[in-house]
CSV table of C-alpha atoms and ligand atoms in Angstrom, one decimal:
chain,number,residue,atom,x,y,z
S,19,MET,CA,130.6,76.4,124.6
S,20,ASP,CA,127.4,75.5,126.6
S,21,GLU,CA,125.8,78.8,125.6
S,22,LEU,CA,126.7,78.3,121.9
S,23,VAL,CA,125.3,74.7,122.0
S,24,ALA,CA,122.1,75.9,123.6
S,25,LEU,CA,121.7,78.8,121.1
S,26,CYS,CA,122.3,76.4,118.2
S,27,LYS,CA,119.6,74.0,119.3
S,28,ARG,CA,117.1,76.7,120.4
S,29,ARG,CA,117.2,78.7,117.2
S,30,GLY,CA,117.7,75.8,114.8
S,31,PHE,CA,121.4,76.0,113.8
S,32,ILE,CA,122.5,72.5,114.8
S,33,PHE,CA,120.8,69.3,116.1
S,34,GLN,CA,122.3,66.1,117.3
S,35,SER,CA,121.8,63.6,114.4
S,36,GLY,CA,119.1,61.0,115.1
S,37,ASP,CA,118.4,62.4,118.5
S,38,ILE,CA,114.9,60.9,118.7
S,39,TYR,CA,116.7,57.6,118.9
S,40,GLY,CA,119.4,58.7,121.3
S,41,GLY,CA,121.6,60.3,118.7
S,42,LEU,CA,124.7,59.0,116.9
S,43,GLN,CA,128.0,60.1,118.5
S,44,GLY,CA,130.1,62.6,116.5
S,45,VAL,CA,127.4,63.3,113.9
S,46,TYR,CA,125.3,66.4,113.7
S,47,ASP,CA,122.5,67.8,111.5
S,48,PHE,CA,122.4,71.5,110.4
S,49,GLY,CA,118.9,73.0,110.8
S,50,PRO,CA,117.3,75.9,108.9
S,51,LEU,CA,119.7,78.6,110.1
S,52,GLY,CA,122.7,76.3,110.2
S,53,VAL,CA,122.4,75.2,106.6
S,54,GLU,CA,122.3,78.9,105.6
S,55,LEU,CA,125.4,79.9,107.6
S,56,LYS,CA,127.3,76.8,106.4
S,57,ASN,CA,126.4,77.5,102.8
S,58,ASN,CA,127.4,81.1,103.2
S,59,ILE,CA,130.8,80.1,104.6
S,60,LYS,CA,131.4,77.7,101.8
S,61,GLN,CA,130.2,80.3,99.2
S,62,SER,CA,132.6,82.9,100.6
S,63,TRP,CA,135.5,80.5,100.4
S,64,TRP,CA,134.5,79.4,96.8
S,65,GLU,CA,134.3,83.0,95.7
S,66,SER,CA,137.7,83.8,97.2
S,67,MET,CA,139.3,80.8,95.5
S,68,VAL,CA,137.5,80.1,92.2
S,69,TYR,CA,135.8,83.3,91.3
S,70,GLU,CA,138.7,85.7,92.3
S,71,ASN,CA,141.5,83.7,90.7
S,72,ASP,CA,141.6,83.0,87.0
S,73,ASN,CA,144.1,80.1,87.6
S,74,ILE,CA,141.9,78.2,90.1
S,75,GLU,CA,139.3,75.7,88.9
S,76,GLY,CA,136.6,73.9,90.9
S,77,LEU,CA,135.8,70.2,91.3
S,78,ASP,CA,133.1,68.1,92.9
S,79,SER,CA,134.4,64.5,93.2
S,80,SER,CA,132.8,61.4,94.6
S,81,ILE,CA,132.8,60.5,98.3
S,82,LEU,CA,133.0,56.7,97.6
S,83,THR,CA,136.7,56.2,96.9
S,84,ASN,CA,138.5,53.4,95.0
S,85,PRO,CA,140.7,51.7,97.7
S,86,LEU,CA,143.8,52.0,95.4
S,87,ILE,CA,143.6,55.8,95.7
S,88,LEU,CA,143.9,55.5,99.5
S,89,LYS,CA,146.5,52.8,99.2
S,90,TYR,CA,148.9,54.9,97.1
S,91,SER,CA,148.1,58.1,99.1
S,92,GLY,CA,149.5,56.4,102.2
S,93,HIS,CA,146.2,56.4,104.1
S,94,GLU,CA,145.8,52.6,104.4
S,95,ASP,CA,149.1,52.4,106.1
S,96,THR,CA,149.4,55.6,108.1
S,97,PHE,CA,146.0,57.2,108.6
S,98,SER,CA,145.6,55.9,112.1
S,99,ASP,CA,145.5,57.1,115.7
S,100,PRO,CA,146.9,55.4,118.8
S,101,MET,CA,144.0,54.0,120.9
S,102,VAL,CA,143.9,52.7,124.5
S,103,ASP,CA,141.3,51.0,126.6
S,104,CYS,CA,140.7,51.9,130.2
S,105,LYS,CA,140.1,48.6,132.2
S,106,SER,CA,138.4,50.5,135.0
S,107,CYS,CA,135.7,52.5,133.1
S,108,GLN,CA,135.6,50.2,130.1
S,109,LYS,CA,135.9,53.1,127.7
S,110,ARG,CA,138.2,53.5,124.7
S,111,PHE,CA,140.2,56.7,124.1
S,112,ARG,CA,142.7,58.3,121.7
S,113,ALA,CA,146.0,57.8,123.6
S,114,ASP,CA,146.6,61.6,123.9
S,115,GLN,CA,143.0,62.3,125.0
S,116,VAL,CA,142.6,60.1,128.1
S,117,PRO,CA,140.6,61.9,130.8
S,118,PRO,CA,142.5,62.5,134.1
S,119,GLU,CA,140.1,60.2,136.0
S,120,CYS,CA,141.6,57.2,134.2
S,121,LYS,CA,144.7,55.9,136.0
S,122,GLU,CA,147.8,55.1,134.1
S,123,GLU,CA,147.9,51.5,135.5
S,124,ASP,CA,144.4,50.8,134.1
S,125,LEU,CA,145.3,51.7,130.5
S,126,THR,CA,146.2,49.1,127.9
S,127,GLU,CA,149.2,49.6,125.6
S,128,PRO,CA,148.4,51.9,122.6
S,129,ARG,CA,147.3,50.1,119.4
S,130,GLN,CA,147.0,51.8,116.0
S,131,PHE,CA,143.4,52.2,114.8
S,132,ASN,CA,142.8,53.2,111.1
S,133,LEU,CA,140.3,56.1,110.9
S,134,MET,CA,138.8,55.3,107.5
S,135,PHE,CA,135.2,54.1,107.1
S,136,LYS,CA,134.7,51.3,104.6
S,137,THR,CA,131.4,50.4,102.9
S,138,ASN,CA,130.3,47.5,100.7
S,139,VAL,CA,129.9,48.2,97.0
S,140,GLY,CA,127.5,46.1,94.9
S,141,PRO,CA,125.3,43.2,95.9
S,142,ILE,CA,128.0,40.8,97.2
S,143,ASP,CA,129.1,41.5,100.7
S,144,ASP,CA,132.3,39.3,100.9
S,145,GLY,CA,134.7,41.9,102.3
S,146,ASP,CA,136.5,42.3,98.9
S,147,ASN,CA,134.0,44.6,97.2
S,148,PHE,CA,134.4,47.7,99.2
S,149,ALA,CA,135.1,51.4,98.9
S,150,TYR,CA,136.3,53.9,101.4
S,151,LEU,CA,134.3,57.0,102.4
S,152,ARG,CA,137.0,59.7,101.6
S,153,PRO,CA,138.9,60.8,104.7
S,154,GLU,CA,139.8,64.1,102.9
S,155,THR,CA,138.6,65.8,99.7
S,156,ALA,CA,142.2,66.2,98.5
S,157,GLN,CA,142.9,62.8,97.0
S,158,GLN,CA,140.4,63.0,94.1
S,159,ILE,CA,141.9,66.4,93.2
S,160,PHE,CA,145.2,64.6,92.6
S,161,THR,CA,143.6,61.7,90.7
S,162,ASN,CA,141.7,64.2,88.5
S,163,PHE,CA,144.9,66.2,87.8
S,164,LYS,CA,145.3,65.0,84.2
S,165,ASN,CA,141.6,65.3,83.4
S,166,ILE,CA,141.6,68.9,84.6
S,167,ILE,CA,144.8,69.9,82.8
S,168,ASP,CA,143.6,68.3,79.6
S,169,SER,CA,140.1,69.9,79.7
S,170,THR,CA,141.2,73.4,80.8
S,171,SER,CA,144.7,73.8,79.3
S,172,LYS,CA,146.1,75.2,82.6
S,173,SER,CA,149.8,75.9,83.1
S,174,LEU,CA,151.7,76.3,86.4
S,175,PRO,CA,151.0,77.8,88.8
S,176,PHE,CA,147.3,76.8,89.1
S,177,GLY,CA,144.9,75.3,91.6
S,178,ILE,CA,142.0,73.0,92.0
S,179,ALA,CA,139.5,73.8,94.7
S,180,GLN,CA,136.9,71.5,96.3
S,181,THR,CA,134.4,71.6,99.2
S,182,GLY,CA,132.6,68.6,100.4
S,183,LYS,CA,132.1,65.8,103.0
S,184,ALA,CA,134.9,63.9,104.6
S,185,PHE,CA,134.6,61.0,107.0
S,186,ARG,CA,136.8,59.9,109.9
S,187,ASN,CA,136.1,57.2,112.4
S,188,GLU,CA,137.4,59.4,115.3
S,189,ILE,CA,138.1,57.4,118.4
S,190,THR,CA,136.8,60.2,120.6
S,191,PRO,CA,134.6,62.7,118.8
S,192,ARG,CA,134.2,65.7,121.1
S,193,ASN,CA,133.7,69.4,121.7
S,194,PHE,CA,130.4,69.8,119.9
S,195,ILE,CA,131.2,70.1,116.1
S,196,PHE,CA,134.9,70.5,116.6
S,197,ARG,CA,135.9,66.9,116.2
S,198,VAL,CA,133.2,64.9,114.4
S,199,ARG,CA,133.0,61.7,112.3
S,200,GLU,CA,131.3,63.3,109.3
S,201,PHE,CA,132.3,66.8,108.4
S,202,GLU,CA,133.1,69.1,105.4
S,203,GLN,CA,136.3,70.4,104.2
S,204,MET,CA,137.3,73.3,101.9
S,205,GLU,CA,140.5,72.3,100.2
S,206,LEU,CA,142.7,73.9,97.6
S,207,GLU,CA,145.5,72.0,95.9
S,208,TYR,CA,147.8,74.6,94.4
S,209,PHE,CA,150.3,73.3,91.9
S,210,VAL,CA,153.6,75.1,91.4
S,211,ASN,CA,157.0,74.5,89.9
S,212,PRO,CA,159.4,72.8,92.3
S,213,GLY,CA,161.5,75.7,93.7
S,214,ASP,CA,158.6,78.1,93.8
S,215,ASP,CA,156.9,76.1,96.6
S,216,GLU,CA,158.3,77.9,99.6
S,217,GLU,CA,157.2,81.3,98.4
S,218,ALA,CA,153.8,80.0,97.4
S,219,HIS,CA,153.4,78.4,100.8
S,220,SER,CA,154.0,81.7,102.7
S,221,SER,CA,151.8,83.6,100.3
S,222,TRP,CA,148.9,81.1,100.9
S,223,VAL,CA,149.3,81.4,104.7
S,224,GLN,CA,148.8,85.1,104.4
S,225,LYS,CA,145.9,84.8,102.0
S,226,ARG,CA,144.1,82.4,104.3
S,227,LEU,CA,144.6,84.6,107.4
S,228,ASP,CA,143.1,87.6,105.5
S,229,TRP,CA,140.1,85.4,104.5
S,230,TRP,CA,139.5,84.4,108.1
S,231,VAL,CA,139.7,88.0,109.3
S,232,ASN,CA,137.1,88.9,106.6
S,233,GLN,CA,134.8,86.2,108.0
S,234,GLY,CA,134.9,87.9,111.4
S,235,VAL,CA,137.7,85.8,113.0
S,236,PRO,CA,140.2,88.4,114.2
S,237,MET,CA,144.0,87.9,114.4
S,238,LYS,CA,143.9,88.4,118.2
S,239,SER,CA,142.1,85.0,118.4
S,240,ILE,CA,144.5,83.3,116.0
S,241,GLN,CA,148.0,81.8,116.6
S,242,LEU,CA,150.2,80.2,113.9
S,243,TYR,CA,151.8,76.9,114.7
S,244,ASP,CA,154.8,75.9,112.6
S,245,VAL,CA,154.5,72.1,112.9
S,246,PRO,CA,157.8,70.6,114.1
S,247,LYS,CA,159.5,68.1,111.8
S,248,ASP,CA,158.6,65.1,114.0
S,249,GLU,CA,154.9,66.0,114.0
S,250,LEU,CA,154.6,66.5,110.2
S,251,ALA,CA,152.2,64.3,108.2
S,252,HIS,CA,154.0,61.8,106.0
S,253,TYR,CA,153.5,63.9,102.8
S,254,SER,CA,154.6,67.3,104.2
S,255,LYS,CA,157.8,69.3,104.0
S,256,LYS,CA,156.3,72.2,106.0
S,257,THR,CA,152.9,72.8,107.6
S,258,ILE,CA,151.6,76.0,109.2
S,259,ASP,CA,148.5,75.4,111.3
S,260,ILE,CA,146.1,78.3,111.8
S,261,MET,CA,145.2,77.8,115.5
S,262,TYR,CA,142.1,79.4,116.9
S,263,GLU,CA,141.1,80.1,120.5
S,264,PHE,CA,138.0,77.8,120.6
S,265,PRO,CA,135.8,77.9,123.7
S,266,HIS,CA,137.5,74.6,124.8
S,267,GLY,CA,141.1,75.7,124.0
S,268,VAL,CA,143.5,76.7,121.3
S,269,GLU,CA,143.2,74.1,118.4
S,270,GLU,CA,143.6,73.7,114.7
S,271,LEU,CA,141.2,75.6,112.4
S,272,GLU,CA,143.1,75.1,109.2
S,273,GLY,CA,146.4,73.6,108.0
S,274,ILE,CA,148.5,74.9,105.2
S,275,ALA,CA,150.9,72.2,104.0
S,276,ASN,CA,153.7,72.0,101.5
S,277,ARG,CA,152.9,68.5,100.2
S,278,THR,CA,155.9,68.6,97.7
S,279,ASP,CA,155.5,66.2,94.8
S,280,PHE,CA,154.4,63.4,97.1
S,281,ASP,CA,150.8,63.1,95.9
S,282,LEU,CA,151.2,63.4,92.1
S,283,GLY,CA,154.3,61.3,92.3
S,284,SER,CA,152.6,58.6,94.4
S,285,HIS,CA,149.6,58.3,92.0
S,286,SER,CA,151.6,58.4,88.8
S,287,LYS,CA,152.7,55.7,86.4
S,288,LYS,CA,156.2,55.4,85.1
S,289,GLN,CA,157.6,57.0,88.3
S,290,SER,CA,161.2,56.2,87.4
S,291,GLU,CA,161.0,58.7,84.4
S,292,LEU,CA,159.8,61.5,86.6
S,293,ASN,CA,162.7,62.5,89.0
S,294,ILE,CA,160.3,62.5,92.0
S,295,ASN,CA,161.7,64.3,95.1
S,296,ALA,CA,159.5,62.6,97.7
S,297,SER,CA,159.8,59.1,98.8
S,298,VAL,CA,156.9,57.3,97.2
S,299,THR,CA,155.6,53.7,97.0
S,300,LYS,CA,156.1,52.0,93.6
S,301,ASN,CA,152.9,52.4,91.7
S,302,LYS,CA,151.8,49.3,89.7
S,303,ASP,CA,148.2,50.3,89.1
S,304,SER,CA,148.0,53.9,87.8
S,305,ASN,CA,147.4,54.4,84.1
S,306,SER,CA,148.3,58.1,84.1
S,307,LYS,CA,151.5,60.1,84.2
S,308,LEU,CA,150.7,62.9,86.6
S,309,ALA,CA,153.3,65.4,85.4
S,310,ILE,CA,153.6,68.1,82.9
S,311,GLN,CA,156.3,68.9,80.3
S,312,ASP,CA,158.3,72.1,80.5
S,313,GLU,CA,159.4,74.1,77.4
S,314,ASN,CA,162.3,71.7,76.9
S,315,GLY,CA,160.1,68.7,76.9
S,316,ASN,CA,161.3,67.5,80.4
S,317,TRP,CA,158.7,66.0,82.7
S,318,VAL,CA,158.0,68.0,85.8
S,319,VAL,CA,156.0,66.7,88.8
S,320,PRO,CA,154.5,69.9,90.3
S,321,PHE,CA,154.8,70.6,94.0
S,322,VAL,CA,151.5,71.1,95.9
S,323,ILE,CA,150.6,73.8,98.4
S,324,GLU,CA,147.4,72.8,100.3
S,325,PRO,CA,145.3,75.1,102.4
S,326,SER,CA,142.8,72.8,104.1
S,327,ALA,CA,140.0,74.1,106.3
S,328,GLY,CA,137.2,72.4,108.1
S,329,VAL,CA,133.7,73.9,107.6
S,330,GLU,CA,132.4,72.9,111.0
S,331,ARG,CA,135.5,74.3,112.8
S,332,GLY,CA,135.0,77.5,110.8
S,333,PHE,CA,131.4,77.6,111.7
S,334,LEU,CA,132.2,77.2,115.4
S,335,ALA,CA,134.9,79.9,115.3
S,336,ILE,CA,132.7,82.4,113.4
S,337,LEU,CA,129.8,81.7,115.8
S,338,ASN,CA,132.0,82.1,118.8
S,339,GLU,CA,133.4,85.4,117.6
S,340,ALA,CA,129.9,86.8,116.7
S,341,PHE,CA,128.2,85.7,119.9
S,342,SER,CA,127.9,88.5,122.5
S,343,VAL,CA,125.6,89.3,125.4
S,344,GLU,CA,125.1,93.0,125.9
S,345,LYS,CA,123.7,95.0,128.9
S,346,LEU,CA,120.9,97.4,127.8
S,347,PRO,CA,120.2,100.8,129.3
S,348,ASP,CA,117.1,99.4,131.0
S,349,GLY,CA,119.2,96.8,132.8
S,350,LYS,CA,118.1,93.9,130.6
S,351,GLU,CA,120.4,91.9,128.5
S,352,ARG,CA,120.3,91.1,124.8
S,353,THR,CA,122.1,88.2,123.0
S,354,VAL,CA,123.3,89.3,119.6
S,355,LEU,CA,125.2,87.4,116.9
S,356,LYS,CA,127.3,90.0,115.2
S,357,LEU,CA,127.9,88.0,112.1
S,358,LYS,CA,129.3,89.6,109.0
S,359,PRO,CA,126.3,90.4,106.8
S,360,HIS,CA,127.4,88.1,104.0
S,361,LEU,CA,127.4,85.1,106.4
S,362,ALA,CA,124.1,85.9,108.2
S,363,PRO,CA,121.5,83.1,107.7
S,364,ILE,CA,118.7,85.7,107.3
S,365,LYS,CA,119.6,89.0,105.7
S,366,ILE,CA,116.4,91.0,106.3
S,367,ALA,CA,113.3,90.5,108.4
S,368,VAL,CA,110.3,92.6,107.4
S,369,ILE,CA,107.9,93.1,110.3
S,370,PRO,CA,104.4,94.5,110.2
S,371,LEU,CA,103.6,96.5,113.3
S,372,LYS,CA,100.1,94.9,113.6
S,373,LYS,CA,99.8,91.2,112.7
S,374,ASN,CA,96.1,91.3,112.0
S,375,ASN,CA,96.1,94.5,109.8
S,376,ALA,CA,95.6,93.0,106.4
S,377,GLU,CA,96.8,96.1,104.6
S,378,MET,CA,100.0,96.3,106.6
S,379,VAL,CA,100.8,92.6,106.2
S,380,ALA,CA,100.2,92.9,102.4
S,381,CYS,CA,102.6,95.9,102.3
S,382,ALA,CA,105.2,94.0,104.2
S,383,LYS,CA,104.8,90.9,101.9
S,384,LYS,CA,105.3,93.2,98.9
S,385,ILE,CA,108.6,94.5,100.4
S,386,VAL,CA,109.7,91.0,101.0
S,387,LYS,CA,109.0,90.0,97.4
S,388,GLU,CA,110.8,93.0,96.1
S,389,LEU,CA,113.9,92.4,98.3
S,390,GLN,CA,114.0,88.8,97.3
S,391,THR,CA,114.6,89.8,93.7
S,392,LEU,CA,118.0,91.3,94.9
S,393,LYS,CA,119.2,87.7,95.4
S,394,ILE,CA,121.0,88.6,98.6
S,395,GLY,CA,120.0,85.5,100.5
S,396,ARG,CA,117.0,84.9,102.7
S,397,VAL,CA,114.5,87.8,103.2
S,398,VAL,CA,111.6,86.8,105.5
S,399,LEU,CA,108.3,88.1,106.8
S,400,GLU,CA,108.2,88.1,110.6
S,401,ASN,CA,104.6,88.4,111.5
S,402,THR,CA,104.4,87.9,115.2
S,403,GLY,CA,102.8,91.3,116.1
S,404,ASN,CA,105.4,91.9,118.7
S,405,ILE,CA,108.1,94.2,117.5
S,406,GLY,CA,110.3,94.0,120.6
S,407,LYS,CA,110.3,90.2,120.6
S,408,SER,CA,111.0,90.1,116.8
S,409,TYR,CA,114.0,92.4,117.2
S,410,ARG,CA,115.4,90.2,120.1
S,411,LYS,CA,114.9,87.0,118.0
S,412,HIS,CA,116.7,88.5,115.0
S,413,ASP,CA,119.5,89.9,117.1
S,414,GLU,CA,120.0,86.4,118.4
S,415,ILE,CA,120.2,84.8,115.0
S,416,GLY,CA,122.3,87.5,113.5
S,417,THR,CA,119.9,89.2,111.0
S,418,PRO,CA,121.7,92.5,110.2
S,419,VAL,CA,118.6,94.5,109.3
S,420,CYS,CA,114.9,94.6,110.3
S,421,ILE,CA,112.4,96.6,108.4
S,422,THR,CA,109.2,97.7,110.2
S,423,VAL,CA,106.0,98.5,108.3
S,424,ASP,CA,103.6,100.7,110.3
S,425,PHE,CA,100.5,103.0,109.8
S,426,GLU,CA,102.6,105.7,108.2
S,427,SER,CA,104.1,103.3,105.7
S,428,LEU,CA,100.5,102.8,104.4
S,429,GLU,CA,100.4,106.5,103.7
S,430,GLY,CA,103.6,106.3,101.7
S,431,LYS,CA,105.7,107.8,104.5
S,432,GLY,CA,108.5,105.1,104.3
S,433,VAL,CA,109.5,102.3,106.6
S,434,THR,CA,111.7,102.0,109.7
S,435,LEU,CA,115.1,100.4,109.3
S,436,ARG,CA,116.6,98.9,112.5
S,437,ASP,CA,120.3,98.1,112.6
S,438,ARG,CA,121.2,94.9,114.5
S,439,ASP,CA,124.5,96.1,116.0
S,440,SER,CA,123.8,99.7,116.9
S,441,MET,CA,120.0,99.1,117.4
S,442,GLU,CA,119.6,102.5,115.7
S,443,GLN,CA,116.4,103.1,113.9
S,444,SER,CA,116.0,105.3,110.9
S,445,ARG,CA,113.1,106.3,108.7
S,446,ILE,CA,113.7,105.7,105.1
S,447,ASP,CA,111.8,106.3,101.8
S,448,SER,CA,110.5,102.9,100.5
S,449,ASN,CA,111.7,104.0,97.0
S,450,ASN,CA,115.3,103.9,98.2
S,451,LEU,CA,115.0,100.6,100.0
S,452,ASN,CA,116.7,98.4,97.4
S,453,GLU,CA,119.7,100.6,97.1
S,454,ILE,CA,120.1,101.0,100.9
S,455,ILE,CA,119.7,97.3,101.5
S,456,SER,CA,122.2,96.4,98.7
S,457,SER,CA,124.8,98.6,100.3
S,458,LYS,CA,124.2,97.3,103.8
S,459,ILE,CA,124.3,93.6,102.9
S,460,LYS,CA,127.3,93.6,100.7
S,461,LEU,CA,127.9,90.1,99.3
C,21,GAP,N1,144.0,67.2,103.2
C,21,GAP,C1,144.7,67.5,104.4
C,21,GAP,C2,143.9,67.3,105.6
C,21,GAP,O1,142.8,66.6,105.5
C,21,GAP,P1,143.8,67.6,108.2
C,21,GAP,O2,144.7,68.5,109.1
C,21,GAP,O3,143.7,66.2,108.6
C,21,GAP,O4,144.4,67.8,106.7
C,21,GAP,C3,142.2,69.5,107.5
C,21,GAP,O5,142.4,68.2,108.0
C,21,GAP,C4,141.1,70.3,108.3
C,21,GAP,O6,139.9,69.5,108.4
C,21,GAP,C5,141.5,70.5,109.8
C,21,GAP,O7,142.2,71.7,109.9
C,21,GAP,C6,140.1,70.7,110.4
C,21,GAP,O8,139.6,72.0,110.2
C,21,GAP,C7,139.3,69.7,109.6
C,21,GAP,N2,139.1,68.4,110.3
C,21,GAP,C8,139.9,67.4,110.3
C,21,GAP,N3,139.4,66.4,111.1
C,21,GAP,C9,138.2,66.8,111.6
C,21,GAP,C10,137.2,66.3,112.4
C,21,GAP,N4,137.2,65.0,112.9
C,21,GAP,N5,136.1,67.0,112.7
C,21,GAP,C11,136.0,68.3,112.2
C,21,GAP,N6,136.9,68.8,111.4
C,21,GAP,C12,138.0,68.1,111.1
């Protein structure tokens, strides 16, 4: 973990937020390379959900959340963690995360602590006019269910996908970006006919595993945890957690829950007409029936399968898998991030052999401009004048391909292509560059 944290800071992936003022615990900023990697992870998820499935639609809902949503979802009553104080070190911990130095007899009895952030809305700060910062992206998917059905004419099974920020006032944020107070989720709510839920659940577990493998997180680093009944969230009939071997231990990367008809049932009006399976609180405030009519005119509240992944945890897992330190034949070491090309923050670096040779630099810039038209992501000019150093830097940040422009390039004799993983160099005709690059950086 220490090596990853150091690399992230040194190369501009991740910084402690507000660090010039001492930072803010559990909050991080993503730098120039971090924002690219994060966007690429979210884009890959979005493509696998929305673009590759005709029956999945996207959504981008608000972060500020009407408190009634989180009342009926159950979050106001149940979204809490047990907290204890240590009378000796004067610190506060989540009850299951007390460090071994704190003695049992110094700890207070656990008290429940709600994890939702509240903020004042409008000019009067009297405690009544507030909204929550959403603790998960899922809830506004449920509250938009009718809007989306009405505007897209979907029938079961279909899904609504959303990526975006979520906020939790974690008692003990820790392990770098693993447990933080502000993070992003990638959530799908997949609506199915009751009775089809168990099969859909198993199928989504497999699809999500395949997706992680395609991002460079291999099955050997993954374990599945079938969450026991007494640990299930209040809405879940069954949850399989995808557990990953993080540098600090095996912990949850993504959860795939069978949420039954709990959510739509909870947020619906006229619940008594709907034959809801789950045990829900009587809803006196909703103005919408969150159900659909079958061919016989009967109201059906769909069951929901929810694959829910954290972007930061994905980022950490992908970085951890890609990170390697290799011994070179000359005895030196190189650090290389073997990221899948579609995730790499920089796709191509074009390097002029001589930084002060105007013709060579102009030729390199022309190649950069041409490759940028391929829309494969960032293509940059690396004009340091030191080829060895440039290769090392781009190995360390995961750039899959470097292109070197030299004196022969100026005579129309092609450019050198250098592969990050094999370090092999090949001479190629500049006229074939676009085609070769497109095939190497498959998106
Ligand atoms: N809608 C369901 C839901 O939010 P969750 O298990 O509480 O379920 C889903 O969260 C995912 O969000 C987790 O698997 C994890 O990847 C991520 N996540 C949750 N809390 C987090 C935190 N404090 N910091 C970073 N990621 C978090």
